[in-house]
Short mmCIF file of C-alpha atoms in Angstrom, two decimals:
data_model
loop_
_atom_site.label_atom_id
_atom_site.label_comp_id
_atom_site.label_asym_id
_atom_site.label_seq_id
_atom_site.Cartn_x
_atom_site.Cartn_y
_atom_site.Cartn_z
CA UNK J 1 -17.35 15.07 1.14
CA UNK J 2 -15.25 14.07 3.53
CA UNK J 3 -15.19 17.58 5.86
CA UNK J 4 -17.05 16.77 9.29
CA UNK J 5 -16.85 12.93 8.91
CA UNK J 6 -15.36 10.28 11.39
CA UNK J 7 -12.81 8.50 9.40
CA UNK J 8 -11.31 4.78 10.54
CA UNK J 9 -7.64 3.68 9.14
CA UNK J 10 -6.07 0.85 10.14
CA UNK J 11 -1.89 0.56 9.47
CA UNK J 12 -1.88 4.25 10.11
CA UNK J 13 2.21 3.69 11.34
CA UNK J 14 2.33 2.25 7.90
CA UNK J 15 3.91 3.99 4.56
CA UNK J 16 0.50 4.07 2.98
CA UNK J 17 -1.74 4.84 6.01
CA UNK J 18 0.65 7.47 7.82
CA UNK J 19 0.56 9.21 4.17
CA UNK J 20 -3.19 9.07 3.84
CA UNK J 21 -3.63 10.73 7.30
CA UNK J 22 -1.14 13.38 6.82
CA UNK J 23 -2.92 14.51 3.55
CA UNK J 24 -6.54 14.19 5.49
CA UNK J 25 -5.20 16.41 8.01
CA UNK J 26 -4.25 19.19 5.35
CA UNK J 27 -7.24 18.70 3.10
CA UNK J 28 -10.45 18.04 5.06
CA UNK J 29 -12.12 20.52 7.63
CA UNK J 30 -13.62 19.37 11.02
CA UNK J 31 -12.55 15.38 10.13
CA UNK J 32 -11.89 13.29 13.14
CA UNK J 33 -9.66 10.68 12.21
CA UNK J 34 -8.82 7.35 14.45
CA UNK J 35 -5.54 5.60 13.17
CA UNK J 36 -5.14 1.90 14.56
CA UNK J 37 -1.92 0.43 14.48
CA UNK J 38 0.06 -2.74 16.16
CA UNK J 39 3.79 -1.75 15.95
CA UNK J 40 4.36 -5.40 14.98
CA UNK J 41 8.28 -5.75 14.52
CA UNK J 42 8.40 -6.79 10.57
CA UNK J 43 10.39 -3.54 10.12
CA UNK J 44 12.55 -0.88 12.42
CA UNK J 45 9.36 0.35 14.80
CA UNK J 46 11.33 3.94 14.61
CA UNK J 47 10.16 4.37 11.60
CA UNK J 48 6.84 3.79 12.50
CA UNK J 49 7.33 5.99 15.54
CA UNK J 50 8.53 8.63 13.49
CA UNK J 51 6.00 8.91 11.08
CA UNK J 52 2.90 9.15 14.16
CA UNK J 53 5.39 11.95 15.52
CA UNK J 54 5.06 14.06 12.25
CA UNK J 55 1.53 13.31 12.37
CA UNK J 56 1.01 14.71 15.97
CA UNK J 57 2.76 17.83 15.10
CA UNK J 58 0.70 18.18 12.10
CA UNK J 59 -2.15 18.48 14.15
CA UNK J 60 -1.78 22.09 15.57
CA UNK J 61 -2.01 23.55 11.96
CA UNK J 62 -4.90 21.08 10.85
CA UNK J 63 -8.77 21.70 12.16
CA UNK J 64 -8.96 17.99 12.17
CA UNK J 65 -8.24 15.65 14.53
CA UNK J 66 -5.75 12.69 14.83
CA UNK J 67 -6.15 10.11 17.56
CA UNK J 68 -4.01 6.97 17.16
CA UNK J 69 -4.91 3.71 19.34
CA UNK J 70 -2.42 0.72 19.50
CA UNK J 71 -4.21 -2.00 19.39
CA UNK J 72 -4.14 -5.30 16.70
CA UNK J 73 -6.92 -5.96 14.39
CA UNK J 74 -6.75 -9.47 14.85
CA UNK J 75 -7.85 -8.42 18.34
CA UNK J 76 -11.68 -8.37 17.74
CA UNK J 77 -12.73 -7.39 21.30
CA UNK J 78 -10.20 -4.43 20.99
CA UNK J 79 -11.41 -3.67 17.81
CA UNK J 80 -15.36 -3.74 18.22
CA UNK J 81 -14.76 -1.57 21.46
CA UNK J 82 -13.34 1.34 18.50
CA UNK J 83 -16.13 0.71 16.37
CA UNK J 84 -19.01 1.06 19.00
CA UNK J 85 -16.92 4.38 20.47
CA UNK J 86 -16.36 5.73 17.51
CA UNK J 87 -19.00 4.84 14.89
CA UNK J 88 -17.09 6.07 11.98
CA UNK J 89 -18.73 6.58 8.60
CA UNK J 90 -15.78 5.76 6.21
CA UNK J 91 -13.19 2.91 7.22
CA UNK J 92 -9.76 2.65 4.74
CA UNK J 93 -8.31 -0.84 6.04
CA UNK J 94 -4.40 -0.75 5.57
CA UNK J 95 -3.50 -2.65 8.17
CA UNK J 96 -2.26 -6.05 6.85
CA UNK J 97 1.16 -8.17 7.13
CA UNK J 98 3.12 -7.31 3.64
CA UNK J 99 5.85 -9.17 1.53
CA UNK J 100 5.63 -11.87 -0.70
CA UNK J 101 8.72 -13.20 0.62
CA UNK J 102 8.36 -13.30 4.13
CA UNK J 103 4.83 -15.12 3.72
CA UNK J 104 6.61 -18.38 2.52
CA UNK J 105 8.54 -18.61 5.78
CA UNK J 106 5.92 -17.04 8.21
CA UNK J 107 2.41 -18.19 7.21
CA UNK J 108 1.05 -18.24 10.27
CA UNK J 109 1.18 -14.31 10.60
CA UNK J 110 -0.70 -13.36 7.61
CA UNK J 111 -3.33 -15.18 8.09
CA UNK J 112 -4.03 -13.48 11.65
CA UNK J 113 -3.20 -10.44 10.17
CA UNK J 114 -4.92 -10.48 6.63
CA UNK J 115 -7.53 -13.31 6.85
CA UNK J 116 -8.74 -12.78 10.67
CA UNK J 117 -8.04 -9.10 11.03
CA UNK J 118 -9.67 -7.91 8.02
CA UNK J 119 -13.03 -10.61 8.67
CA UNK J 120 -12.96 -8.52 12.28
CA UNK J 121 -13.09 -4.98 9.73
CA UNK J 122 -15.35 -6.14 7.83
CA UNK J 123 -17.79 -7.64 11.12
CA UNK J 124 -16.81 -3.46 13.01
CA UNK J 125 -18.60 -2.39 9.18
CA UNK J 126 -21.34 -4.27 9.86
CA UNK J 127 -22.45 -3.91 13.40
CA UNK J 128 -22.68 0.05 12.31
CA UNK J 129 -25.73 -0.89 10.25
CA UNK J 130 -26.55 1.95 7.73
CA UNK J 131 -24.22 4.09 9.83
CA UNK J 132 -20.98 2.96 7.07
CA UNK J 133 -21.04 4.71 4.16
CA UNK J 134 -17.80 3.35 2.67
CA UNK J 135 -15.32 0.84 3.53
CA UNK J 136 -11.59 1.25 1.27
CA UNK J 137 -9.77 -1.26 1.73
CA UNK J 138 -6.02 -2.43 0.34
CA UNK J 139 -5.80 -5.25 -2.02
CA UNK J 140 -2.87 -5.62 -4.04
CA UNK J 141 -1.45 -6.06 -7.78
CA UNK J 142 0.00 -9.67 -6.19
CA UNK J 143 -3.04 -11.59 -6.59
CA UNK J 144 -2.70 -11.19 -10.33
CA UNK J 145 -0.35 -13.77 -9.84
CA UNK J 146 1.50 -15.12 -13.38
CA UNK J 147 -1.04 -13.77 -15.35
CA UNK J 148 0.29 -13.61 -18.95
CA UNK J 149 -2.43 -10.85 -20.12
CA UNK J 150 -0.78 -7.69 -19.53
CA UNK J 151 -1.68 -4.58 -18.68
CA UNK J 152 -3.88 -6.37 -16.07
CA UNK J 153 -7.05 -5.59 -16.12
CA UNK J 154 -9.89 -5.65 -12.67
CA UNK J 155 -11.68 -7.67 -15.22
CA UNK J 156 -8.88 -11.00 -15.25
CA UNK J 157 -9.26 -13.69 -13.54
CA UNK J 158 -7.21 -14.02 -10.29
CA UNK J 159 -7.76 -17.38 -9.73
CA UNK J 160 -4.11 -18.65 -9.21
CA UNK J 161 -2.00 -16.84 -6.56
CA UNK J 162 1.95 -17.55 -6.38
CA UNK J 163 1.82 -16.44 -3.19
CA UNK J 164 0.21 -16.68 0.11
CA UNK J 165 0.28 -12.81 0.51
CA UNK J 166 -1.58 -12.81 -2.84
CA UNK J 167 -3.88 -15.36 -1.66
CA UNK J 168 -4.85 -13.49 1.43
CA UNK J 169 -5.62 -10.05 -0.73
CA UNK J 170 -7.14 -12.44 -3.01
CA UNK J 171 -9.49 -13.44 0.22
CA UNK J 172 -10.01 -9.85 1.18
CA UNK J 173 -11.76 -8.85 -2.22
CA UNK J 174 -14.09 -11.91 -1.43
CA UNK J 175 -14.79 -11.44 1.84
CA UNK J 176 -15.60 -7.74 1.17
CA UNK J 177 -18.08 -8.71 -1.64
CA UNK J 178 -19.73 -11.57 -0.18
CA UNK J 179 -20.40 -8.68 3.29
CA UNK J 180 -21.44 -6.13 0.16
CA UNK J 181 -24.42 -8.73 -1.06
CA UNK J 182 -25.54 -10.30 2.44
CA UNK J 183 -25.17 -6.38 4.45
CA UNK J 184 -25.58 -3.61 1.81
CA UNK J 185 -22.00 -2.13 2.72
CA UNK J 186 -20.46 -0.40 0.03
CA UNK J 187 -16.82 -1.53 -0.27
CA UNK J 188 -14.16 -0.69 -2.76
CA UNK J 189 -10.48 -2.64 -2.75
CA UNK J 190 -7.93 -0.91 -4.33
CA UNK J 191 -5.12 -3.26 -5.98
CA UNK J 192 -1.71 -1.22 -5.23
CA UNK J 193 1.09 -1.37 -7.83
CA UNK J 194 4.57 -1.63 -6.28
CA UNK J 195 4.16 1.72 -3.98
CA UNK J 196 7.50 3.65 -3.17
CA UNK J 197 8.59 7.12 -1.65
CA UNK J 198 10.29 8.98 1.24
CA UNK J 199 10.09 7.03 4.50
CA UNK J 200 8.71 3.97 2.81
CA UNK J 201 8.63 0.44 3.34
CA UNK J 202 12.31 -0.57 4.55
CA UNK J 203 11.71 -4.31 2.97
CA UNK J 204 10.88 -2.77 -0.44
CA UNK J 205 13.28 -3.28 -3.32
CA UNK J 206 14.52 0.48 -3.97
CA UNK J 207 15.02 0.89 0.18
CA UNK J 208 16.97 -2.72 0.60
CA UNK J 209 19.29 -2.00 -2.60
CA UNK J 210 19.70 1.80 -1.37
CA UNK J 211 21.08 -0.08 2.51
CA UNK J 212 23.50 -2.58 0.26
CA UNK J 213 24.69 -0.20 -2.08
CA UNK J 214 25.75 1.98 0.47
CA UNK J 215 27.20 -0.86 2.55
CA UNK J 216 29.57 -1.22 -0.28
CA UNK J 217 27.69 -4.79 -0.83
CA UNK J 218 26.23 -6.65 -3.96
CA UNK J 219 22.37 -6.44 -4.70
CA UNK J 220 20.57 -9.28 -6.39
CA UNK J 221 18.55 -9.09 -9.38
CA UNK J 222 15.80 -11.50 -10.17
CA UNK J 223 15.30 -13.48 -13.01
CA UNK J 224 18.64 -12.24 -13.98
CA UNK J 225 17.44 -8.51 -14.88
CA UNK J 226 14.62 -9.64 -17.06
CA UNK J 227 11.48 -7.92 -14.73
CA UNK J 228 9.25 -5.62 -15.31
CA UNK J 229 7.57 -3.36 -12.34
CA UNK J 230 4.97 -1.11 -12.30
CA UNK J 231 6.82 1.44 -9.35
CA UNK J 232 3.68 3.83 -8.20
CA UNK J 233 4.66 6.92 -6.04
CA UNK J 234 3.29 7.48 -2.60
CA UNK J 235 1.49 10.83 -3.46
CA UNK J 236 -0.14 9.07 -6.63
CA UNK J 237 -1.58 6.44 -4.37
CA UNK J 238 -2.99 8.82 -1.66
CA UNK J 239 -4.22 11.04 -4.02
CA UNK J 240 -6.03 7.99 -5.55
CA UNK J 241 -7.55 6.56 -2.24
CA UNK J 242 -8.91 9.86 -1.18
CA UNK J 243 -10.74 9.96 -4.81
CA UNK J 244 -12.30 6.56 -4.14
CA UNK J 245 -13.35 7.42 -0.13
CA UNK J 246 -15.44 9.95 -1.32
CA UNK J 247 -17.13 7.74 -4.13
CA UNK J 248 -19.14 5.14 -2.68
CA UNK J 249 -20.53 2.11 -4.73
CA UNK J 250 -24.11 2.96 -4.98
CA UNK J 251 -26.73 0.64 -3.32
CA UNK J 252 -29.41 -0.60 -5.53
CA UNK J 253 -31.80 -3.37 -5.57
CA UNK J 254 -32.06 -6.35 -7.64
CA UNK J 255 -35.33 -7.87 -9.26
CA UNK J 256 -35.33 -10.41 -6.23
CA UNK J 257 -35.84 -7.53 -3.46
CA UNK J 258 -31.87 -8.47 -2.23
CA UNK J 259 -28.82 -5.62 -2.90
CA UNK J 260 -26.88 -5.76 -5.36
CA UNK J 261 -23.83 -5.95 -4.24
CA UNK J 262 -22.08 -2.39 -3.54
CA UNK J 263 -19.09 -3.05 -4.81
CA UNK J 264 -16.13 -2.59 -6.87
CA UNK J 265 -12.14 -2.77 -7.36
CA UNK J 266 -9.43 -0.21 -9.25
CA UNK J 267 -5.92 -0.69 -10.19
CA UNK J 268 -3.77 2.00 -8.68
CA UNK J 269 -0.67 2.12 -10.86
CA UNK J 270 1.66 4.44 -12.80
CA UNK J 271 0.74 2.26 -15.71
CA UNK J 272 4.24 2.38 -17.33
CA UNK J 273 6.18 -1.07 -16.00
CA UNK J 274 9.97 0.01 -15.67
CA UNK J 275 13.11 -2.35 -16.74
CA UNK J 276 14.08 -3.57 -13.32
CA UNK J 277 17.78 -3.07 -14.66
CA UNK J 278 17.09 0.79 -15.46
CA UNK J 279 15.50 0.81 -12.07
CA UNK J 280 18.61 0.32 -10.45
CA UNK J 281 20.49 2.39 -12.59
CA UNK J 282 18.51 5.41 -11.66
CA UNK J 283 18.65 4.84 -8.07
CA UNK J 284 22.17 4.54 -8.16
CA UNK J 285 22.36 7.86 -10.01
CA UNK J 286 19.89 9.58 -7.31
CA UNK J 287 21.97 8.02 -4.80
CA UNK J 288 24.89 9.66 -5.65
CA UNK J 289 22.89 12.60 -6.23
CA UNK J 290 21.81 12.70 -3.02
CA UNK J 291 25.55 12.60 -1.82
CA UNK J 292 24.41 9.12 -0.30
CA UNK J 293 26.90 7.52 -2.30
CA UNK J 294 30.14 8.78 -3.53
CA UNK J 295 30.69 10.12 -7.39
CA UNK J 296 32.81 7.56 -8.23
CA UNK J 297 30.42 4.82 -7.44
CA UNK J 298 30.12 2.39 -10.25
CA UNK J 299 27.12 0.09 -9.85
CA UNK J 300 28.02 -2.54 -12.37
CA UNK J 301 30.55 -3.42 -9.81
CA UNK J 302 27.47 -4.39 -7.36
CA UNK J 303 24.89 -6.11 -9.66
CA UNK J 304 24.39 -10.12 -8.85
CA UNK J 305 22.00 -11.13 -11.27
CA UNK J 306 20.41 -14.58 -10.06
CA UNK J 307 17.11 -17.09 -10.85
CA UNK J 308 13.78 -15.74 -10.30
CA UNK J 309 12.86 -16.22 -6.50
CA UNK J 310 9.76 -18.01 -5.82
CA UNK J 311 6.49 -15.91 -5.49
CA UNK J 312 7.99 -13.32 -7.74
CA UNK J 313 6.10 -12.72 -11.24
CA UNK J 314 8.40 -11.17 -14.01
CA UNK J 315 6.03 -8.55 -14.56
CA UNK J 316 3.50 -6.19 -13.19
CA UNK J 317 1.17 -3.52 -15.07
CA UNK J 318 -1.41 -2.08 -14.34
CA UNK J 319 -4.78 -0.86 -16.47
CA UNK J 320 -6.30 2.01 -14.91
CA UNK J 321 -8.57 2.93 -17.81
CA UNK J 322 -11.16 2.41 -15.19
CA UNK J 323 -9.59 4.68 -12.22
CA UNK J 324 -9.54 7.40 -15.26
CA UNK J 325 -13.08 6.59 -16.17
CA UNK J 326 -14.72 6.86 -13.43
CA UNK J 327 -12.53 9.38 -11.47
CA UNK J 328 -10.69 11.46 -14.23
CA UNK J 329 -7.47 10.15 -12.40
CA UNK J 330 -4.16 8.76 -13.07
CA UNK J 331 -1.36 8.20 -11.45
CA UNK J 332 1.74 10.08 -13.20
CA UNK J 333 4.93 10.92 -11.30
CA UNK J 334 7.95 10.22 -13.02
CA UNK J 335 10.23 7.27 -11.82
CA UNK J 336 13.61 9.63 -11.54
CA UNK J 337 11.53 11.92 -9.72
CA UNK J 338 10.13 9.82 -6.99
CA UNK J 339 13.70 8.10 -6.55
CA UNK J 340 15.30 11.60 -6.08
CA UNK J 341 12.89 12.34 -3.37
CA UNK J 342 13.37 8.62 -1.31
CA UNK J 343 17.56 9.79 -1.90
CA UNK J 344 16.95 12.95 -0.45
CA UNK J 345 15.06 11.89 2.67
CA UNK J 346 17.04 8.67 2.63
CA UNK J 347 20.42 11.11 3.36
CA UNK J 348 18.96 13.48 6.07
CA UNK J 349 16.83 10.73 7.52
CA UNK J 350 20.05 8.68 8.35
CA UNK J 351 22.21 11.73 8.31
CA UNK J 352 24.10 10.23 6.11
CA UNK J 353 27.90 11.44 5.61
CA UNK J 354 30.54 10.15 2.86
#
């Protein structure tokens, strides 16, 4: 379904959106795909840069087409200008300011980012009238906030974020359905579960401890060890996106002649939360795997265990009884397996020698 069509993803110099695009490239015939991306400086741009570079040589084996603009979403002028040049069909929206964390101390940026940015999306969706058949678009297991109910379900409430990253996914899903009743636009929002992999997100968890550990300094565990995390690899998530792009909500009409709204959200998750302390363990062990650290590393020598931080939640888990449903799809790779792989590219990526 998606051979021939004009596909729009924002944060394509992201993990998530650099990912999606390489796996378009491979998979669909004839696709012309237009990645948007601001470089913003929340992480080591190199990265970024390095990622678009594997994409561009990707493209002489692929009979799509990759064309990447720089330009902010936040920038609506900018952003219209792609939408009336491009008209795409499908739009996946990944651009978006991440961390918990950094959304205490830097408010002002996600709501540019998240709030303004994806409102500017969601206005490019609707100025192509019947002309979008799908907009994806990332939400986020955050905005289950402390919800006590576990595995969380699409059907809790998410009423009370802990976080104003959480409350700014938590704003996407409305936006989107509130555009989905008033324009007829069928929009999905996908709630990611703690994504990890090769060249991922260097603010993560896995990728900060993996820096420390091999720094020779102490990493510090929340809520003194007692968390829970639903880690989802990057080729589960991918794999589950390009599922959902191809599935549109379907439109229908309600009694009173207006749409019903064509809509809906999934969990994305390896539904199988991991002991934050095993976590660790594991990496360490893939780590010295990897030859990133040496064999006689011993990483009870560089556990600080310390309160819970605020915006953290001592769990996540997801249900994705309705991904399977409606897809046949869940996500499955093994947590040793997807930390061996981040070692691995980890070592030749920084050429790491010991």
């Amino acid at each position: 379904m998606l051979d021939n069509k004009t596909i729009l993803v924002t944060g394509c110099a992201g993990f998530i959106g650099a990912n999606l695009i390489s796996n378009l490239l491979d998979k669909c015939s004839s696709a012309k795909i237009i990645g948007i991306d601001n470089f913003n400086e929340y992480y080591d741009k190199k990265l970024k840069e390095c990622r678009i570079s594997c994409l561009n040589d990707q493209i002489n084996s692929s009979s799509s087409d990759f064309v990447m603009k720089r330009l902010d979403i936040a920038d609506k002028e900018a952003l219209s200008e792609i939408f009336v040049e491009t008209r795409p069909s499908i739009v996946v929206n990944l651009a978006a300011q991440a961390g918990v964390r950094y959304s205490i101390e830097n408010p002002d940026v996600y709501i540019n980012s998240n709030v303004i940015g994806f409102y500017n999306v969601l206005e490019g969706c609707r100025s192509l009238g019947d002309g979008i058949q799908h907009l994806v678009y990332a939400s986020s297991s955050s905005v289950y906030g402390s919800n006590k109910k576990i595995p969380f379900s699409e059907d809790d409430r998410v009423d009370n974020p802990v976080s104003l990253y959480a409350a700014t996914k938590k704003s996407n899903e409305l936006l989107a359905h509130c555009y989905s009743k008033l324009y007829n636009i069928p929009c999905t929002g996908l709630r990611f579960f703690t994504v990890y992999g090769p060249a991922g997100r260097p603010d993560m968890a896995y990728f900060l401890f993996a820096e420390k550990l091999r720094r020779g300094e102490k990493i510090k565990i929340y809520n003194y060890g007692d968390c829970r995390r639903d880690f989802t690899y990057i080729d589960d998530i991918v794999e589950g996106v390009i599922r959902v792009m191809q599935s549109p909500p379907e439109k229908s009409m309600d009694d009173d002649g207006l749409p019903i709204p064509p809509y809906v959200i999934y969990n994305i998750g390896n539904s199988h939360p991991e002991i934050l302390m095993d976590f660790v363990y594991i990496l360490s062990e893939e780590l010295v795997r990897a030859e990133v650290l040496p064999a006689s590393f011993n990483i009870k020598e560089h556990i600080e265990k310390v309160p819970m931080q605020p915006g953290d939640v001592p769990v996540t888990y997801a249900d994705t009884s309705e991904l399977q449903r409606v897809f046949g799809y869940k996500p499955s790779t093994d947590l040793r397996m997807g930390l061996r792989r981040f070692a691995e590219w980890y070592k030749n990526y920084y050429e790491v020698e010991i």
